[in-house]
Amino acid sequence: MGIFIGVIIVLFVLGSMMALKPNGIDQRLDKLRMTARRLQLNPKLVACPDWIKGKDNEYGRGMMGQYCLVLDDTQLPHTRYQVIDGQWRPDSSFVDTTRDTTKLSIPSAIRSNYGHADTTVKKTNFSLDKVPLDLPVSIEPFIKGLWTKANSIIIYWEDIAYVRPLSNPAYHHSLIEKDLLALKENLEKWAIEVQKT
């Protein structure tokens, strides 16, 4: 009887320890985000912005990975892009082009007490319009949006779908760094293109 009770206690302790261990997808996601952090892509899990199609293809639904590359000594215009048919397309709801030809108002900017946007910025020429994503095939289907502001270029993507076997059967942990380096290289290239305007 004492041996039986000892076995039950050992099984209980082992079961508790196994319950604390993260599942395989969480471990893959952790490795992806730690590699991104090491490459200075500053990953965060955020609520899906209302201008991006998230869960169930609905705007602003679910959670999404936000990877931000900070570019020192760089000034980027405020622009937002969505992925449509594998190309960057400007988010038309982001700007109000009806006011004049040299300035634009940003509806998402902080509003004053009178309901008008506090800031206007120089009108942006959306230079990435219709530019193909040109990312590794393991990342490209999960990219949802791009936002440039101040000295940052931010990409929104479903990083959890990248590590899930069902949505990315070609996933292999040895490709993480290569894929993220390609993403970082493209972010730098897109920042240069946007800065030319």
Tab-separated table of C-alpha atoms in Angstrom:
chain	number	residue	atom	x	y	z
A	1	MET	CA	0.000	0.000	0.000
A	2	GLY	CA	2.884	2.417	0.802
A	3	ILE	CA	4.396	1.850	-2.654
A	4	PHE	CA	1.031	2.582	-4.293
A	5	ILE	CA	0.710	5.893	-2.393
A	6	GLY	CA	4.341	6.794	-3.274
A	7	VAL	CA	3.666	6.186	-6.980
A	8	ILE	CA	0.531	8.356	-6.839
A	9	ILE	CA	2.485	11.197	-5.171
A	10	VAL	CA	5.275	10.976	-7.765
A	11	LEU	CA	2.743	10.998	-10.616
A	12	PHE	CA	0.950	13.979	-9.065
A	13	VAL	CA	4.218	15.953	-8.773
A	14	LEU	CA	5.268	15.064	-12.340
A	15	GLY	CA	1.810	16.012	-13.652
A	16	SER	CA	1.993	19.383	-11.914
A	17	MET	CA	5.452	20.032	-13.379
A	18	MET	CA	4.289	19.098	-16.885
A	19	ALA	CA	1.303	21.442	-16.578
A	20	LEU	CA	3.676	24.350	-15.899
A	21	LYS	CA	5.729	23.683	-19.029
A	22	PRO	CA	4.648	25.857	-21.988
A	23	ASN	CA	3.257	24.029	-25.008
A	24	GLY	CA	5.212	23.700	-28.246
A	25	ILE	CA	3.620	26.687	-29.977
A	26	ASP	CA	4.339	28.963	-27.011
A	27	GLN	CA	7.965	27.805	-27.015
A	28	ARG	CA	8.261	28.506	-30.764
A	29	LEU	CA	6.663	31.932	-30.356
A	30	ASP	CA	9.009	32.748	-27.487
A	31	LYS	CA	12.020	31.787	-29.624
A	32	LEU	CA	10.710	33.949	-32.494
A	33	ARG	CA	10.187	37.001	-30.269
A	34	MET	CA	13.519	36.579	-28.455
A	35	THR	CA	15.306	36.416	-31.820
A	36	ALA	CA	13.397	39.515	-32.982
A	37	ARG	CA	14.376	41.333	-29.793
A	38	ARG	CA	18.034	40.407	-30.365
A	39	LEU	CA	17.766	41.801	-33.926
A	40	GLN	CA	16.306	45.068	-32.503
A	41	LEU	CA	12.846	44.539	-33.987
A	42	ASN	CA	11.183	45.271	-30.605
A	43	PRO	CA	8.292	42.755	-30.688
A	44	LYS	CA	5.045	43.316	-28.785
A	45	LEU	CA	1.690	41.605	-28.662
A	46	VAL	CA	-1.000	44.248	-29.191
A	47	ALA	CA	-4.706	44.462	-29.890
A	48	CYS	CA	-5.305	44.508	-33.620
A	49	PRO	CA	-5.540	48.150	-34.757
A	50	ASP	CA	-8.956	49.178	-36.092
A	51	TRP	CA	-7.545	49.834	-39.574
A	52	ILE	CA	-6.182	46.272	-40.038
A	53	LYS	CA	-8.132	43.114	-40.766
A	54	GLY	CA	-7.510	40.750	-37.876
A	55	LYS	CA	-9.250	37.633	-36.616
A	56	ASP	CA	-11.962	36.288	-38.937
A	57	ASN	CA	-10.947	38.961	-41.469
A	58	GLU	CA	-12.683	41.688	-39.414
A	59	TYR	CA	-11.138	45.092	-38.776
A	60	GLY	CA	-9.628	45.543	-35.308
A	61	ARG	CA	-10.427	42.041	-34.057
A	62	GLY	CA	-8.020	39.860	-32.067
A	63	MET	CA	-4.382	40.203	-31.104
A	64	MET	CA	-1.424	40.770	-33.395
A	65	GLY	CA	2.356	40.963	-33.308
A	66	GLN	CA	3.784	44.479	-33.615
A	67	TYR	CA	7.459	44.626	-34.538
A	68	CYS	CA	9.020	48.077	-34.453
A	69	LEU	CA	12.349	49.086	-35.955
A	70	VAL	CA	13.657	52.368	-34.534
A	71	LEU	CA	15.873	54.266	-36.948
A	72	ASP	CA	18.096	56.825	-35.225
A	73	ASP	CA	18.606	60.187	-36.956
A	74	THR	CA	15.669	59.506	-39.277
A	75	GLN	CA	12.424	61.420	-39.688
A	76	LEU	CA	9.639	59.436	-41.344
A	77	PRO	CA	6.261	60.816	-42.404
A	78	HIS	CA	3.037	59.513	-40.863
A	79	THR	CA	1.787	56.814	-43.225
A	80	ARG	CA	-0.208	53.618	-42.868
A	81	TYR	CA	-0.424	50.783	-45.343
A	82	GLN	CA	-2.453	47.594	-45.558
A	83	VAL	CA	-1.579	44.481	-47.518
A	84	ILE	CA	-3.951	43.925	-50.431
A	85	ASP	CA	-3.140	41.214	-52.987
A	86	GLY	CA	0.500	40.979	-51.842
A	87	GLN	CA	1.098	44.735	-52.238
A	88	TRP	CA	1.226	47.717	-49.918
A	89	ARG	CA	-1.824	49.936	-50.312
A	90	PRO	CA	-2.297	53.217	-48.379
A	91	ASP	CA	-4.910	53.280	-45.670
A	92	SER	CA	-7.300	55.878	-47.091
A	93	SER	CA	-9.086	56.321	-43.760
A	94	PHE	CA	-5.854	57.616	-42.222
A	95	VAL	CA	-5.763	60.951	-43.978
A	96	ASP	CA	-8.214	63.688	-44.772
A	97	THR	CA	-7.158	65.048	-48.127
A	98	THR	CA	-10.107	67.421	-48.501
A	99	ARG	CA	-8.569	70.363	-46.616
A	100	ASP	CA	-5.795	71.683	-48.905
A	101	THR	CA	-3.063	70.455	-51.213
A	102	THR	CA	-0.029	70.881	-48.963
A	103	LYS	CA	-1.312	69.767	-45.558
A	104	LEU	CA	-3.238	66.800	-44.286
A	105	SER	CA	-5.051	66.141	-41.075
A	106	ILE	CA	-4.594	62.889	-39.228
A	107	PRO	CA	-7.978	61.790	-37.854
A	108	SER	CA	-6.315	59.396	-35.401
A	109	ALA	CA	-4.245	62.209	-33.855
A	110	ILE	CA	-5.112	63.509	-30.411
A	111	ARG	CA	-8.144	65.745	-30.648
A	112	SER	CA	-8.599	69.129	-29.038
A	113	ASN	CA	-11.591	70.175	-26.948
A	114	TYR	CA	-13.311	71.395	-30.116
A	115	GLY	CA	-13.087	68.012	-31.880
A	116	HIS	CA	-10.518	69.099	-34.469
A	117	ALA	CA	-7.170	67.388	-34.898
A	118	ASP	CA	-4.477	69.262	-33.008
A	119	THR	CA	-1.814	68.567	-35.599
A	120	THR	CA	-1.464	68.762	-39.310
A	121	VAL	CA	1.548	67.462	-41.115
A	122	LYS	CA	2.991	67.905	-44.566
A	123	LYS	CA	0.964	65.949	-47.094
A	124	THR	CA	2.484	62.538	-47.688
A	125	ASN	CA	3.153	61.037	-51.050
A	126	PHE	CA	2.402	57.352	-50.469
A	127	SER	CA	5.516	56.080	-52.228
A	128	LEU	CA	4.986	52.431	-51.218
A	129	ASP	CA	1.628	52.263	-52.993
A	130	LYS	CA	1.493	49.043	-55.072
A	131	VAL	CA	5.006	47.996	-53.969
A	132	PRO	CA	5.078	44.188	-53.582
A	133	LEU	CA	5.949	42.818	-50.145
A	134	ASP	CA	8.809	40.693	-51.495
A	135	LEU	CA	9.282	38.806	-48.227
A	136	PRO	CA	10.095	35.137	-47.591
A	137	VAL	CA	7.110	32.901	-48.380
A	138	SER	CA	7.065	31.732	-44.762
A	139	ILE	CA	6.347	35.292	-43.518
A	140	GLU	CA	4.495	37.080	-46.330
A	141	PRO	CA	1.013	35.533	-45.856
A	142	PHE	CA	0.906	36.741	-42.243
A	143	ILE	CA	1.830	40.409	-42.818
A	144	LYS	CA	-1.161	42.733	-42.304
A	145	GLY	CA	-0.047	46.362	-42.054
A	146	LEU	CA	2.764	48.908	-41.928
A	147	TRP	CA	2.912	52.197	-40.037
A	148	THR	CA	5.632	54.821	-40.228
A	149	LYS	CA	5.926	57.678	-37.767
A	150	ALA	CA	8.688	59.853	-36.348
A	151	ASN	CA	11.777	57.603	-36.345
A	152	SER	CA	9.961	54.247	-36.335
A	153	ILE	CA	8.690	51.814	-38.906
A	154	ILE	CA	6.219	49.323	-37.471
A	155	ILE	CA	4.948	46.138	-39.035
A	156	TYR	CA	1.833	44.307	-37.889
A	157	TRP	CA	1.680	40.592	-38.523
A	158	GLU	CA	0.275	37.341	-37.185
A	159	ASP	CA	3.502	36.039	-35.679
A	160	ILE	CA	1.675	33.210	-33.924
A	161	ALA	CA	0.450	31.913	-37.296
A	162	TYR	CA	4.105	31.864	-38.429
A	163	VAL	CA	4.976	29.312	-35.716
A	164	ARG	CA	1.804	27.172	-35.927
A	165	PRO	CA	2.226	23.883	-37.814
A	166	LEU	CA	-1.277	24.130	-39.330
A	167	SER	CA	-0.841	27.609	-40.810
A	168	ASN	CA	2.876	27.291	-41.668
A	169	PRO	CA	3.806	23.647	-42.333
A	170	ALA	CA	7.215	24.778	-43.675
A	171	TYR	CA	8.206	26.261	-40.278
A	172	HIS	CA	11.645	25.279	-39.025
A	173	HIS	CA	13.363	26.892	-36.048
A	174	SER	CA	16.617	27.259	-38.004
A	175	LEU	CA	14.873	29.639	-40.461
A	176	ILE	CA	13.687	32.137	-37.822
A	177	GLU	CA	16.774	34.337	-37.875
A	178	LYS	CA	17.045	34.278	-41.668
A	179	ASP	CA	13.370	35.240	-42.060
A	180	LEU	CA	13.587	38.010	-39.462
A	181	LEU	CA	16.751	39.399	-41.059
A	182	ALA	CA	14.910	39.536	-44.400
A	183	LEU	CA	12.033	41.331	-42.658
A	184	LYS	CA	14.415	43.832	-41.044
A	185	GLU	CA	16.195	44.452	-44.354
A	186	ASN	CA	12.855	45.177	-46.042
A	187	LEU	CA	11.765	47.491	-43.223
A	188	GLU	CA	14.974	49.493	-43.704
A	189	LYS	CA	14.415	49.566	-47.487
A	190	TRP	CA	10.786	50.698	-47.091
A	191	ALA	CA	11.835	53.383	-44.611
A	192	ILE	CA	14.262	54.790	-47.181
A	193	GLU	CA	11.527	54.798	-49.838
A	194	VAL	CA	9.047	56.556	-47.560
A	195	GLN	CA	11.670	59.085	-46.474
A	196	LYS	CA	12.266	60.181	-50.093
A	197	THR	CA	8.841	61.827	-50.229
